[in-house]
CSV table of C-alpha atoms in Angstrom, one decimal:
chain,number,residue,atom,x,y,z
A,1,UNK,CA,-7.5,8.1,-16.0
A,2,UNK,CA,-7.8,11.0,-13.4
A,3,UNK,CA,-8.7,13.5,-15.7
A,4,UNK,CA,-12.8,11.7,-16.6
A,5,UNK,CA,-13.1,12.4,-12.0
A,6,UNK,CA,-13.8,16.9,-13.0
A,7,UNK,CA,-16.5,15.7,-15.7
A,8,UNK,CA,-17.6,12.9,-14.1
A,9,UNK,CA,-18.7,15.4,-11.6
A,10,UNK,CA,-19.4,18.1,-13.2
A,11,UNK,CA,-21.9,16.5,-15.8
A,12,UNK,CA,-23.5,14.7,-11.7
A,13,UNK,CA,-23.1,17.3,-9.0
A,14,UNK,CA,-22.2,20.6,-10.9
A,15,UNK,CA,-22.6,22.7,-7.3
A,16,UNK,CA,-19.4,21.0,-5.8
A,17,UNK,CA,-17.2,21.9,-8.9
A,18,UNK,CA,-15.2,25.0,-9.0
A,19,UNK,CA,-15.6,25.4,-13.2
A,20,UNK,CA,-19.6,26.1,-12.0
A,21,UNK,CA,-18.9,28.8,-9.3
A,22,UNK,CA,-16.3,30.3,-10.9
A,23,UNK,CA,-19.4,31.4,-14.2
A,24,UNK,CA,-21.8,31.9,-11.6
A,25,UNK,CA,-19.8,34.6,-10.1
A,26,UNK,CA,-18.5,36.4,-13.7
A,27,UNK,CA,-22.4,35.6,-14.6
A,28,UNK,CA,-24.2,37.1,-11.6
A,29,UNK,CA,-21.3,40.4,-11.5
A,30,UNK,CA,-20.9,40.9,-15.3
A,31,UNK,CA,-25.1,40.7,-15.5
A,32,UNK,CA,-24.8,43.5,-12.9
A,33,UNK,CA,-22.2,45.9,-15.0
A,34,UNK,CA,-23.8,45.2,-17.5
A,35,UNK,CA,-27.4,45.0,-16.8
A,36,UNK,CA,-29.3,47.7,-17.3
A,37,UNK,CA,-27.4,49.1,-20.5
A,38,UNK,CA,-28.6,45.2,-22.5
A,39,UNK,CA,-31.9,46.3,-20.5
A,40,UNK,CA,-32.0,49.6,-22.5
A,41,UNK,CA,-31.0,48.2,-25.7
A,42,UNK,CA,-33.2,45.5,-26.0
A,43,UNK,CA,-36.4,47.3,-25.2
A,44,UNK,CA,-35.8,49.6,-27.3
A,45,UNK,CA,-35.4,46.5,-29.9
A,46,UNK,CA,-38.6,45.7,-28.7
A,47,UNK,CA,-40.2,49.0,-29.7
A,48,UNK,CA,-38.2,48.9,-33.6
A,49,UNK,CA,-39.4,45.9,-34.0
A,50,UNK,CA,-42.6,47.9,-36.0
A,51,UNK,CA,-41.0,50.9,-36.9
A,52,UNK,CA,-41.7,51.2,-40.6
A,53,UNK,CA,-45.1,50.0,-39.9
A,54,UNK,CA,-45.8,52.5,-37.0
A,55,UNK,CA,-44.3,55.3,-39.1
A,56,UNK,CA,-46.4,55.1,-41.9
A,57,UNK,CA,-49.7,54.5,-39.5
A,58,UNK,CA,-48.6,58.4,-37.8
A,59,UNK,CA,-48.5,59.4,-41.2
A,60,UNK,CA,-51.4,58.1,-43.0
A,61,UNK,CA,-53.1,60.2,-44.8
A,62,UNK,CA,-49.7,60.9,-47.2
A,63,UNK,CA,-47.9,57.7,-47.0
A,64,UNK,CA,-51.6,55.6,-48.1
A,65,UNK,CA,-53.3,56.6,-51.6
A,66,UNK,CA,-57.0,54.8,-53.4
A,67,UNK,CA,-55.2,53.0,-56.7
A,68,UNK,CA,-56.3,53.1,-60.4
A,69,UNK,CA,-55.5,50.6,-62.9
A,70,UNK,CA,-52.2,52.4,-64.0
A,71,UNK,CA,-49.3,54.3,-62.3
A,72,UNK,CA,-47.6,57.7,-63.8
A,73,UNK,CA,-44.4,57.4,-65.2
A,74,UNK,CA,-41.6,57.7,-63.2
A,75,UNK,CA,-39.9,60.2,-64.6
A,76,UNK,CA,-42.5,62.4,-64.0
A,77,UNK,CA,-42.8,61.6,-60.4
A,78,UNK,CA,-39.0,62.1,-60.2
A,79,UNK,CA,-39.3,65.5,-61.7
A,80,UNK,CA,-42.1,66.6,-59.5
A,81,UNK,CA,-40.2,65.4,-56.2
A,82,UNK,CA,-37.1,67.4,-57.7
A,83,UNK,CA,-38.7,70.2,-58.2
A,84,UNK,CA,-39.8,70.1,-54.5
A,85,UNK,CA,-36.7,69.6,-52.6
A,86,UNK,CA,-34.4,71.4,-55.5
A,87,UNK,CA,-31.2,71.1,-55.2
A,88,UNK,CA,-30.9,68.1,-52.7
A,89,UNK,CA,-30.2,64.0,-53.2
A,90,UNK,CA,-32.6,61.8,-54.1
A,91,UNK,CA,-31.2,58.7,-53.6
A,92,UNK,CA,-34.0,55.8,-53.7
A,93,UNK,CA,-37.4,55.0,-53.9
A,94,UNK,CA,-39.6,52.7,-51.9
A,95,UNK,CA,-42.7,50.5,-53.9
A,96,UNK,CA,-42.7,48.5,-51.4
A,97,UNK,CA,-45.9,48.0,-48.6
A,98,UNK,CA,-49.0,47.4,-51.3
A,99,UNK,CA,-50.6,48.7,-54.0
A,100,UNK,CA,-52.8,51.2,-51.2
A,101,UNK,CA,-49.0,52.4,-50.5
A,102,UNK,CA,-47.6,55.4,-51.7
A,103,UNK,CA,-44.5,55.2,-53.4
A,104,UNK,CA,-41.6,57.6,-51.2
A,105,UNK,CA,-38.4,59.3,-52.5
A,106,UNK,CA,-35.9,59.2,-49.5
A,107,UNK,CA,-34.4,62.6,-50.1
A,108,UNK,CA,-31.2,63.9,-48.0
A,109,UNK,CA,-30.8,67.7,-47.5
A,110,UNK,CA,-27.4,69.6,-48.1
A,111,UNK,CA,-26.7,69.2,-44.5
A,112,UNK,CA,-27.8,66.2,-44.2
A,113,UNK,CA,-30.5,63.8,-42.8
A,114,UNK,CA,-33.5,61.4,-43.4
A,115,UNK,CA,-36.3,63.5,-45.7
A,116,UNK,CA,-39.5,60.9,-47.2
A,117,UNK,CA,-41.4,62.7,-49.9
A,118,UNK,CA,-44.3,60.3,-50.2
A,119,UNK,CA,-45.8,60.9,-53.7
A,120,UNK,CA,-49.2,59.2,-55.1
A,121,UNK,CA,-48.5,56.9,-58.1
A,122,UNK,CA,-51.5,57.1,-59.8
A,123,UNK,CA,-52.1,60.5,-60.2
A,124,UNK,CA,-49.0,61.9,-59.9
A,125,UNK,CA,-49.3,64.6,-57.2
A,126,UNK,CA,-46.8,64.8,-54.7
A,127,UNK,CA,-48.3,63.8,-50.7
A,128,UNK,CA,-46.0,65.6,-48.6
A,129,UNK,CA,-43.3,65.0,-46.3
A,130,UNK,CA,-41.8,63.7,-43.0
A,131,UNK,CA,-38.9,64.1,-41.6
A,132,UNK,CA,-37.6,61.0,-39.8
A,133,UNK,CA,-34.1,61.7,-39.3
A,134,UNK,CA,-35.4,63.7,-36.3
A,135,UNK,CA,-38.3,62.1,-35.2
A,136,UNK,CA,-38.7,60.2,-32.5
A,137,UNK,CA,-38.7,56.3,-33.8
A,138,UNK,CA,-35.5,57.5,-35.1
A,139,UNK,CA,-33.9,58.7,-31.8
A,140,UNK,CA,-34.8,54.9,-30.2
A,141,UNK,CA,-32.9,53.8,-33.2
A,142,UNK,CA,-30.4,55.3,-32.5
A,143,UNK,CA,-30.0,54.6,-29.2
A,144,UNK,CA,-30.6,50.8,-29.8
A,145,UNK,CA,-27.5,51.0,-32.6
A,146,UNK,CA,-25.7,53.2,-31.0
A,147,UNK,CA,-26.1,54.0,-27.6
A,148,UNK,CA,-26.6,58.0,-29.4
A,149,UNK,CA,-22.9,57.6,-29.9
A,150,UNK,CA,-21.9,57.8,-33.5
A,151,UNK,CA,-19.2,55.3,-34.9
A,152,UNK,CA,-17.8,54.8,-31.5
A,153,UNK,CA,-21.2,54.3,-29.8
A,154,UNK,CA,-21.8,51.3,-32.4
A,155,UNK,CA,-18.6,49.8,-31.4
A,156,UNK,CA,-19.2,49.7,-27.5
A,157,UNK,CA,-22.8,48.6,-27.9
A,158,UNK,CA,-21.5,45.8,-29.9
A,159,UNK,CA,-18.7,44.7,-27.5
A,160,UNK,CA,-21.4,44.8,-24.5
A,161,UNK,CA,-23.6,42.3,-27.1
A,162,UNK,CA,-20.7,40.3,-27.7
A,163,UNK,CA,-20.1,40.1,-23.9
A,164,UNK,CA,-24.1,39.7,-23.7
A,165,UNK,CA,-23.3,36.6,-25.4
A,166,UNK,CA,-21.0,34.8,-22.8
A,167,UNK,CA,-23.0,35.8,-20.0
A,168,UNK,CA,-26.3,34.0,-21.8
A,169,UNK,CA,-24.1,30.5,-23.0
A,170,UNK,CA,-22.9,31.1,-19.4
A,171,UNK,CA,-26.3,31.0,-17.4
A,172,UNK,CA,-27.3,27.5,-19.8
A,173,UNK,CA,-24.1,26.2,-18.0
A,174,UNK,CA,-25.3,27.3,-14.6
A,175,UNK,CA,-27.9,26.1,-15.3
A,176,UNK,CA,-27.6,22.3,-15.4
A,177,UNK,CA,-28.9,20.7,-12.6
A,178,UNK,CA,-26.7,17.0,-12.4
A,179,UNK,CA,-27.9,14.4,-14.7
A,180,UNK,CA,-30.5,12.8,-12.1
A,181,UNK,CA,-32.0,16.2,-11.1
A,182,UNK,CA,-33.2,17.3,-15.3
A,183,UNK,CA,-36.2,17.2,-13.8
A,184,UNK,CA,-35.6,20.4,-11.0
A,185,UNK,CA,-34.0,23.1,-13.7
A,186,UNK,CA,-38.3,23.1,-15.3
A,187,UNK,CA,-40.2,23.3,-12.2
A,188,UNK,CA,-41.3,26.2,-10.8
A,189,UNK,CA,-42.7,26.7,-7.3
A,190,UNK,CA,-45.4,28.3,-7.6
A,191,UNK,CA,-45.9,27.6,-3.1
A,192,UNK,CA,-42.4,29.4,-2.3
A,193,UNK,CA,-41.3,32.4,-1.0
A,194,UNK,CA,-40.9,35.8,-3.6
A,195,UNK,CA,-37.3,34.8,-3.5
A,196,UNK,CA,-37.8,31.1,-4.8
A,197,UNK,CA,-40.7,32.4,-6.9
A,198,UNK,CA,-37.8,34.7,-7.9
A,199,UNK,CA,-35.3,32.2,-8.7
A,200,UNK,CA,-37.3,30.2,-10.9
A,201,UNK,CA,-38.0,33.0,-13.0
A,202,UNK,CA,-34.7,34.5,-14.0
A,203,UNK,CA,-33.6,30.2,-14.5
A,204,UNK,CA,-36.5,29.4,-16.9
A,205,UNK,CA,-36.7,32.9,-18.8
A,206,UNK,CA,-33.3,32.2,-19.0
A,207,UNK,CA,-33.4,28.9,-20.1
A,208,UNK,CA,-35.8,29.5,-22.6
A,209,UNK,CA,-35.1,33.1,-24.2
A,210,UNK,CA,-30.5,32.6,-23.8
A,211,UNK,CA,-29.9,30.4,-26.7
A,212,UNK,CA,-32.3,33.4,-29.1
A,213,UNK,CA,-30.6,35.5,-26.7
A,214,UNK,CA,-27.6,34.6,-27.9
A,215,UNK,CA,-28.3,34.8,-32.5
A,216,UNK,CA,-29.8,38.6,-32.2
A,217,UNK,CA,-26.6,39.6,-29.7
A,218,UNK,CA,-24.1,38.0,-32.0
A,219,UNK,CA,-26.0,39.4,-35.3
A,220,UNK,CA,-26.5,42.7,-33.4
A,221,UNK,CA,-22.5,42.7,-32.9
A,222,UNK,CA,-21.8,42.3,-36.9
A,223,UNK,CA,-23.0,45.7,-37.4
A,224,UNK,CA,-19.5,47.9,-36.1
A,225,UNK,CA,-17.7,45.1,-36.5
A,226,UNK,CA,-18.7,44.1,-40.2
A,227,UNK,CA,-14.6,43.6,-41.5
A,228,UNK,CA,-14.0,40.9,-39.2
A,229,UNK,CA,-17.5,39.4,-39.5
A,230,UNK,CA,-16.8,38.8,-42.9
A,231,UNK,CA,-13.2,38.0,-42.6
A,232,UNK,CA,-14.6,34.8,-40.8
A,233,UNK,CA,-17.9,34.3,-43.0
A,234,UNK,CA,-15.3,33.6,-46.0
A,235,UNK,CA,-13.2,31.6,-43.5
A,236,UNK,CA,-16.2,28.8,-42.0
A,237,UNK,CA,-17.5,28.9,-45.9
A,238,UNK,CA,-14.4,28.6,-47.7
A,239,UNK,CA,-16.6,31.4,-50.3
A,240,UNK,CA,-16.7,35.0,-51.0
A,241,UNK,CA,-18.5,36.7,-48.3
A,242,UNK,CA,-19.7,40.0,-50.6
A,243,UNK,CA,-20.5,40.4,-54.2
A,244,UNK,CA,-19.4,43.7,-55.8
A,245,UNK,CA,-22.0,45.5,-57.4
A,246,UNK,CA,-21.1,45.8,-61.6
A,247,UNK,CA,-19.9,49.1,-62.2
A,248,UNK,CA,-19.5,51.3,-65.8
A,249,UNK,CA,-16.5,50.7,-67.3
A,250,UNK,CA,-16.6,53.8,-68.6
A,251,UNK,CA,-18.2,57.0,-67.4
A,252,UNK,CA,-18.9,60.4,-69.6
A,253,UNK,CA,-20.8,62.8,-67.8
A,254,UNK,CA,-22.4,64.9,-71.5
A,255,UNK,CA,-24.2,61.2,-71.9
A,256,UNK,CA,-27.7,62.2,-69.7
A,257,UNK,CA,-28.9,58.9,-67.1
A,258,UNK,CA,-31.4,56.5,-68.2
A,259,UNK,CA,-35.1,56.7,-68.9
A,260,UNK,CA,-36.1,56.0,-65.6
A,261,UNK,CA,-39.7,54.7,-66.4
A,262,UNK,CA,-37.5,52.2,-67.9
A,263,UNK,CA,-34.9,50.9,-65.8
A,264,UNK,CA,-38.5,50.5,-63.5
A,265,UNK,CA,-40.6,48.4,-66.9
A,266,UNK,CA,-36.9,46.3,-67.2
A,267,UNK,CA,-36.3,46.0,-63.7
A,268,UNK,CA,-39.8,44.7,-64.0
A,269,UNK,CA,-40.1,41.9,-67.1
A,270,UNK,CA,-36.4,40.8,-65.0
A,271,UNK,CA,-37.3,38.5,-61.9
A,272,UNK,CA,-41.4,38.7,-63.0
A,273,UNK,CA,-42.1,36.4,-60.3
A,274,UNK,CA,-40.7,39.2,-57.7
A,275,UNK,CA,-42.4,42.3,-56.9
A,276,UNK,CA,-40.4,45.8,-57.5
A,277,UNK,CA,-39.2,46.6,-54.0
A,278,UNK,CA,-37.4,49.3,-53.9
A,279,UNK,CA,-34.8,51.5,-56.8
A,280,UNK,CA,-31.2,53.4,-56.3
A,281,UNK,CA,-30.2,55.8,-58.7
A,282,UNK,CA,-26.3,56.4,-58.9
A,283,UNK,CA,-25.0,58.5,-56.8
A,284,UNK,CA,-21.2,58.2,-58.0
A,285,UNK,CA,-20.1,58.8,-61.7
A,286,UNK,CA,-19.6,54.9,-62.0
A,287,UNK,CA,-23.1,53.5,-60.4
A,288,UNK,CA,-25.3,51.5,-62.4
A,289,UNK,CA,-29.1,51.4,-60.7
A,290,UNK,CA,-30.4,49.0,-58.7
A,291,UNK,CA,-33.9,47.2,-58.1
A,292,UNK,CA,-34.3,45.5,-55.1
A,293,UNK,CA,-37.5,42.8,-55.5
A,294,UNK,CA,-39.3,41.0,-53.1
A,295,UNK,CA,-40.8,37.3,-53.0
A,296,UNK,CA,-42.4,35.6,-50.7
A,297,UNK,CA,-40.7,33.7,-48.2
A,298,UNK,CA,-37.9,36.3,-48.5
A,299,UNK,CA,-35.4,36.9,-45.1
A,300,UNK,CA,-35.2,40.4,-46.3
A,301,UNK,CA,-38.3,42.9,-45.3
A,302,UNK,CA,-37.8,44.7,-49.5
A,303,UNK,CA,-36.7,41.8,-50.7
A,304,UNK,CA,-33.8,39.2,-51.8
A,305,UNK,CA,-33.8,39.3,-55.2
A,306,UNK,CA,-31.4,42.1,-56.7
A,307,UNK,CA,-31.7,43.2,-60.3
A,308,UNK,CA,-28.8,45.8,-61.0
A,309,UNK,CA,-29.9,48.0,-65.1
A,310,UNK,CA,-27.4,50.0,-66.9
A,311,UNK,CA,-26.7,54.0,-66.2
A,312,UNK,CA,-27.1,54.9,-69.3
A,313,UNK,CA,-29.5,52.7,-71.5
A,314,UNK,CA,-31.3,51.0,-68.9
A,315,UNK,CA,-30.9,47.9,-69.9
A,316,UNK,CA,-30.9,44.8,-67.6
A,317,UNK,CA,-27.0,44.5,-66.3
A,318,UNK,CA,-27.0,40.9,-63.6
A,319,UNK,CA,-30.1,39.8,-61.8
A,320,UNK,CA,-29.2,38.7,-58.1
A,321,UNK,CA,-30.5,36.1,-56.9
A,322,UNK,CA,-30.8,34.6,-53.1
A,323,UNK,CA,-30.1,30.8,-53.8
A,324,UNK,CA,-27.2,31.8,-56.3
A,325,UNK,CA,-25.4,33.3,-53.8
A,326,UNK,CA,-22.0,31.7,-52.3
A,327,UNK,CA,-23.0,30.8,-48.9
A,328,UNK,CA,-20.2,33.4,-47.5
A,329,UNK,CA,-22.7,36.1,-48.7
A,330,UNK,CA,-25.2,34.3,-47.3
A,331,UNK,CA,-24.6,34.5,-43.9
A,332,UNK,CA,-23.1,37.8,-43.6
A,333,UNK,CA,-26.7,38.6,-45.7
A,334,UNK,CA,-28.9,37.1,-43.2
A,335,UNK,CA,-27.3,39.5,-40.2
A,336,UNK,CA,-29.8,42.2,-40.5
A,337,UNK,CA,-32.8,40.3,-40.6
A,338,UNK,CA,-31.8,37.4,-38.6
A,339,UNK,CA,-31.5,40.5,-35.7
A,340,UNK,CA,-34.8,42.2,-36.5
A,341,UNK,CA,-36.1,39.4,-37.1
A,342,UNK,CA,-38.1,40.2,-40.3
A,343,UNK,CA,-38.3,36.8,-41.7
A,344,UNK,CA,-40.8,34.5,-40.5
A,345,UNK,CA,-43.9,37.7,-41.3
A,346,UNK,CA,-45.7,38.4,-38.1
A,347,UNK,CA,-45.0,35.6,-36.3
A,348,UNK,CA,-41.0,36.2,-36.1
A,349,UNK,CA,-41.5,39.4,-35.0
A,350,UNK,CA,-44.5,39.5,-32.5
A,351,UNK,CA,-41.4,36.6,-31.2
A,352,UNK,CA,-38.4,39.3,-31.8
A,353,UNK,CA,-40.9,41.8,-30.0
A,354,UNK,CA,-40.8,39.7,-26.5
A,355,UNK,CA,-37.8,38.5,-27.1
A,356,UNK,CA,-36.8,42.1,-26.3
A,357,UNK,CA,-38.1,42.1,-23.0
A,358,UNK,CA,-36.2,39.5,-22.0
A,359,UNK,CA,-33.5,41.0,-20.7
A,360,UNK,CA,-34.8,43.9,-18.8
A,361,UNK,CA,-36.8,41.2,-16.5
A,362,UNK,CA,-33.5,38.8,-15.9
A,363,UNK,CA,-31.9,42.1,-15.3
A,364,UNK,CA,-33.8,43.0,-12.6
A,365,UNK,CA,-34.8,38.9,-11.3
A,366,UNK,CA,-31.3,38.5,-11.5
A,367,UNK,CA,-30.8,41.7,-8.6
A,368,UNK,CA,-33.2,39.8,-7.2
A,369,UNK,CA,-31.0,37.0,-6.4
A,370,UNK,CA,-27.8,39.5,-5.7
A,371,UNK,CA,-29.7,41.7,-3.5
A,372,UNK,CA,-30.7,39.0,-1.1
A,373,UNK,CA,-27.5,36.1,-1.3
A,374,UNK,CA,-25.2,39.8,-0.4
A,375,UNK,CA,-27.0,42.6,0.5
A,376,UNK,CA,-29.8,41.2,3.3
A,377,UNK,CA,-27.1,38.8,4.0
A,378,UNK,CA,-24.5,41.5,5.3
A,379,UNK,CA,-27.7,43.6,6.9
A,380,UNK,CA,-28.5,40.0,8.9
A,381,UNK,CA,-24.8,39.6,10.2
A,382,UNK,CA,-24.7,43.3,10.8
A,383,UNK,CA,-28.4,43.1,12.9
């Protein structure tokens, strides 16, 4: 049983194995090469954890309302916004945020972009607009998502994310001090030199954050590689990875869309325990209305329940509940909340906020380890 000897050595004295040495070199130099970019991506991720709330707070004079007993008809509000921005494409209206939050219509101008038009839903008046496509936080988001490089930048970012996950896992293997010395792996020597303290900081922060960082990195890589992730999800679960939204069998351009207020009211009656959150208007001839609804405990920030309503009649076609979804769909649709920490309320979001700072500390402390072991050693030899 000679094959047991390397495993026994790895278990008891990992520092004497070739595997541990190769892992250390990979971890060190991959971290040095990719670390700065990963630091930027992670830091910008921390900045956008509360992006929706910060954006609304920056325009509090138009994003808040004093509630009344009833809201104005959604048909009236839609007409107001359409007259305010004639010719632009109205994609959706957001209703989440509580009774004191103004409803806002997402408007796409002819030249592209993202303009939010805020309305007082109780008094039927336009409060103002904000062009988020040119905002500072949108720039931060684009830097985080695709390194300001569009689709190609997002692919590169996804590759870096997967490599970072491997770096984190290799760090866990490098951390293993060997059976009988596990306690040493959890120690921080406050009396050590700055080199020792730096090493212990890197060791412990990496140990406690590695698995969560792997989770965030792997879920982040979903966005540029959706097709691949969907295929893997279907293979792992043996179920469908997506459920297409219901389409119209026949379209008739002479028939007007259903009343928006009727759609809103019917969506409210469907799944009454959940609140209307975001209504999407049909954008293509065969599309119907869809209302996203929010319940307490949902993974998604704006809800996990979907109500689909017929484009011409406004009647409910299908209600999609999270608990009824195949495992494959749940897996793929969990990528966004797991990556941005929108599940679990403010506790998780705060944890994710600080988690985004960890790669920067790991990078600079790792740089210090490399400097001590390589650069200072060369300087001493030359001296």
